[in-house]
């Protein structure tokens, strides 16, 4: 059940704001936070910088309060990737913050203690997901090349169980529905996006533009990881922000050729 922006699971009251589920809210925050953090030092206007700093703090607190393990892990991995690219000190700072949060908020450690459950309940247990992934993989093996067709996971899952549950793995669901051909095309697309983000980051000189390119690279890291254990492709708001940031990043990359629209990326400076 839910009440005043909190989703009540068996163990936790999880923040979900105006979204339908805490996981969706957490993934939305994971899309925004890295970009906001990287843009913050490059923002020159004092009022905008104060506002952005307050927004980052609020989003960070909200991400913790969603109690979404996948988003936590993906955000940490994205932050570590940024740290290795920009500053090793950042990596140490991230690790210290993680340790501090674990010590100050026992509920964070408790959130990982229910992974041995077997039922699909408010805790989304790991064992339940592994069983679902095994069933999905078995379906995939019966039609590995082209799959069963887009949207077929719902029909197959509903036929196998009295209660439909999402795949909780975008790659397995895509493999079942589109086969190796579709999954391969999707993985290649993600590879191109991640590669181009790094290329644009290394090629550009303006710090603000580099921050946007690096921010999108971190989004790619988080996006790829979250897709391994959840349903990002079914989340309209996450897809909207991800592909909008992709367009902005490529627009930044074209600025050197004079073919971009600078107004798209300079308005918050």
Coordinates of C-alpha atoms in Angstrom, one line a residue, residues 34-252:
X34 CA 25.3 11.9 -11.9
X35 CA 24.5 14.6 -14.5
X36 CA 23.6 17.1 -11.8
X37 CA 26.7 16.3 -9.7
X38 CA 29.0 16.8 -12.7
X39 CA 27.3 20.0 -13.9
X40 CA 27.4 21.5 -10.4
X41 CA 31.1 22.7 -10.4
X42 CA 30.7 24.1 -13.9
X43 CA 27.6 26.3 -13.0
X44 CA 28.8 29.9 -12.7
X45 CA 25.6 31.6 -11.7
X46 CA 25.5 31.7 -7.9
X47 CA 21.8 31.4 -7.5
X48 CA 21.6 28.5 -9.9
X49 CA 24.5 26.8 -8.2
X50 CA 22.8 27.1 -4.7
X51 CA 19.6 25.7 -6.2
X52 CA 21.4 22.9 -7.9
X53 CA 23.3 22.0 -4.8
X54 CA 20.1 21.8 -2.7
X55 CA 18.5 19.7 -5.5
X56 CA 21.4 17.3 -5.5
X57 CA 21.2 16.9 -1.7
X58 CA 17.4 16.3 -1.9
X59 CA 17.8 13.8 -4.7
X60 CA 20.6 11.9 -2.9
X61 CA 18.4 11.6 0.3
X62 CA 15.5 10.5 -1.8
X63 CA 17.5 7.8 -3.5
X64 CA 18.5 6.4 -0.1
X65 CA 14.9 6.5 1.1
X66 CA 13.6 4.5 -1.9
X67 CA 15.4 1.5 -0.5
X68 CA 16.0 0.2 -4.0
X69 CA 19.0 -2.0 -3.9
X70 CA 19.5 -2.1 -7.7
X71 CA 19.5 1.6 -8.0
X72 CA 22.0 2.0 -5.1
X73 CA 24.4 -0.5 -6.5
X74 CA 24.2 0.9 -10.0
X75 CA 24.7 4.5 -8.8
X76 CA 27.7 3.5 -6.7
X77 CA 29.2 1.7 -9.8
X78 CA 28.6 4.7 -12.0
X79 CA 30.1 7.0 -9.4
X80 CA 33.2 4.7 -9.1
X81 CA 33.6 4.7 -12.9
X82 CA 33.5 8.5 -12.8
X83 CA 36.0 8.5 -10.0
X84 CA 38.5 6.4 -11.9
X85 CA 38.2 8.6 -14.9
X86 CA 38.5 11.9 -13.1
X87 CA 40.0 11.5 -9.6
X88 CA 41.1 8.5 -7.5
X89 CA 40.4 10.7 -4.4
X90 CA 36.7 10.7 -5.5
X91 CA 36.7 6.9 -5.3
X92 CA 37.9 7.0 -1.7
X93 CA 35.3 9.6 -0.9
X94 CA 32.6 7.5 -2.3
X95 CA 33.7 4.4 -0.4
X96 CA 33.8 6.5 2.9
X97 CA 30.3 7.8 2.3
X98 CA 29.0 4.3 1.7
X99 CA 30.6 3.0 4.9
X100 CA 29.2 6.0 6.8
X101 CA 25.7 5.5 5.5
X102 CA 25.8 1.8 6.4
X103 CA 26.9 2.6 10.0
X104 CA 24.5 5.5 10.5
X105 CA 21.5 3.8 8.8
X106 CA 21.1 0.1 9.9
X107 CA 18.1 -0.1 7.7
X108 CA 20.4 0.0 4.6
X109 CA 22.1 -3.2 5.7
X110 CA 18.7 -4.7 6.7
X111 CA 17.5 -4.0 3.1
X112 CA 20.1 -6.5 1.9
X113 CA 19.3 -9.1 4.6
X114 CA 16.1 -10.4 2.9
X115 CA 17.8 -11.8 -0.2
X116 CA 17.2 -15.3 0.9
X117 CA 13.4 -15.1 0.6
X118 CA 11.5 -17.3 -1.8
X119 CA 8.3 -15.4 -2.5
X120 CA 7.5 -12.4 -4.7
X121 CA 6.6 -9.9 -2.0
X122 CA 7.5 -6.4 -1.1
X123 CA 11.2 -7.4 -0.7
X124 CA 11.7 -8.6 -4.3
X125 CA 14.0 -11.4 -3.1
X126 CA 17.0 -12.5 -5.0
X127 CA 16.0 -16.2 -4.9
X128 CA 12.6 -15.4 -6.4
X129 CA 14.3 -13.5 -9.3
X130 CA 16.8 -16.2 -10.0
X131 CA 13.9 -18.7 -10.4
X132 CA 12.1 -16.3 -12.7
X133 CA 15.3 -15.8 -14.8
X134 CA 15.8 -19.5 -15.0
X135 CA 12.2 -20.0 -16.4
X136 CA 12.7 -17.1 -18.8
X137 CA 16.0 -18.5 -20.1
X138 CA 14.4 -21.9 -20.7
X139 CA 11.7 -20.2 -22.9
X140 CA 14.5 -18.4 -24.7
X141 CA 16.3 -21.7 -25.5
X142 CA 13.3 -23.0 -27.3
X143 CA 13.4 -20.1 -29.8
X144 CA 16.9 -18.6 -29.5
X145 CA 17.2 -16.9 -32.9
X146 CA 14.2 -14.7 -33.3
X147 CA 12.3 -15.2 -30.1
X148 CA 8.5 -15.3 -29.5
X149 CA 7.8 -11.7 -30.6
X150 CA 7.6 -8.3 -28.9
X151 CA 5.3 -8.4 -25.9
X152 CA 5.2 -12.2 -25.7
X153 CA 6.8 -12.3 -22.2
X154 CA 3.5 -11.2 -20.6
X155 CA 1.5 -14.0 -22.3
X156 CA 4.1 -16.7 -21.5
X157 CA 4.5 -15.6 -17.9
X158 CA 0.8 -15.4 -17.3
X159 CA 0.3 -18.9 -18.7
X160 CA 3.1 -20.4 -16.5
X161 CA 1.8 -18.7 -13.3
X162 CA -1.5 -17.5 -11.9
X163 CA 0.1 -14.2 -11.1
X164 CA 2.0 -12.2 -13.7
X165 CA 5.3 -10.6 -12.7
X166 CA 7.7 -8.6 -14.8
X167 CA 10.9 -10.2 -16.0
X168 CA 13.2 -8.1 -13.7
X169 CA 15.9 -8.4 -16.4
X170 CA 15.6 -6.4 -19.6
X171 CA 18.2 -8.6 -21.4
X172 CA 16.5 -11.9 -20.7
X173 CA 13.1 -10.5 -21.6
X174 CA 14.5 -9.1 -24.8
X175 CA 16.2 -12.4 -25.6
X176 CA 12.9 -14.3 -25.1
X177 CA 10.9 -11.8 -27.2
X178 CA 13.4 -11.0 -30.0
X179 CA 16.0 -13.8 -29.8
X180 CA 19.7 -13.4 -30.2
X181 CA 19.2 -11.1 -33.1
X182 CA 17.2 -8.5 -31.1
X183 CA 19.3 -8.8 -28.0
X184 CA 22.5 -8.4 -30.0
X185 CA 21.2 -5.3 -31.7
X186 CA 20.2 -3.8 -28.4
X187 CA 23.6 -4.6 -26.7
X188 CA 25.4 -3.1 -29.7
X189 CA 23.4 0.1 -29.4
X190 CA 24.3 0.4 -25.7
X191 CA 28.0 -0.2 -26.6
X192 CA 27.9 2.5 -29.2
X193 CA 26.3 5.0 -26.8
X194 CA 28.9 4.3 -24.1
X195 CA 31.8 4.4 -26.5
X196 CA 30.7 7.6 -28.1
X197 CA 30.2 9.3 -24.7
X198 CA 33.8 8.5 -23.7
X199 CA 35.0 9.7 -27.1
X200 CA 33.2 13.0 -26.9
X201 CA 34.4 13.4 -23.3
X202 CA 38.0 12.9 -24.4
X203 CA 37.7 15.1 -27.5
X204 CA 36.1 18.2 -26.0
X205 CA 37.9 20.9 -24.2
X206 CA 35.3 23.1 -22.5
X207 CA 34.8 21.8 -18.9
X208 CA 31.0 22.2 -19.1
X209 CA 30.7 20.2 -22.3
X210 CA 33.0 17.5 -20.9
X211 CA 30.9 17.3 -17.8
X212 CA 27.8 16.6 -19.9
X213 CA 29.6 13.9 -21.9
X214 CA 31.0 12.2 -18.8
X215 CA 27.6 12.5 -17.1
X216 CA 26.0 10.6 -19.9
X217 CA 28.7 8.0 -19.7
X218 CA 27.8 7.4 -16.1
X219 CA 24.1 7.1 -17.0
X220 CA 25.1 4.4 -19.5
X221 CA 26.9 2.5 -16.8
X222 CA 23.9 2.8 -14.4
X223 CA 21.4 2.0 -17.2
X224 CA 23.3 -1.2 -18.2
X225 CA 23.6 -2.5 -14.7
X226 CA 20.0 -1.7 -13.6
X227 CA 18.7 -3.6 -16.7
X228 CA 20.3 -6.8 -15.3
X229 CA 17.9 -6.9 -12.4
X230 CA 14.9 -4.7 -13.3
X231 CA 12.5 -3.5 -16.0
X232 CA 14.0 -0.2 -17.3
X233 CA 12.6 -0.7 -20.9
X234 CA 9.1 -0.6 -19.4
X235 CA 9.6 2.6 -17.6
X236 CA 8.5 5.5 -19.8
X237 CA 10.0 8.3 -17.6
X238 CA 13.4 6.6 -17.4
X239 CA 13.5 6.1 -21.2
X240 CA 12.5 9.7 -21.7
X241 CA 15.3 11.1 -19.6
X242 CA 17.9 8.6 -20.9
X243 CA 17.3 9.4 -24.5
X244 CA 16.9 13.1 -23.9
X245 CA 20.4 13.1 -22.2
X246 CA 21.7 11.1 -25.2
X247 CA 20.5 13.7 -27.6
X248 CA 22.0 16.5 -25.5
X249 CA 25.3 14.7 -25.3
X250 CA 25.5 14.2 -29.0
X251 CA 24.6 17.8 -29.6
X252 CA 27.5 18.8 -27.4

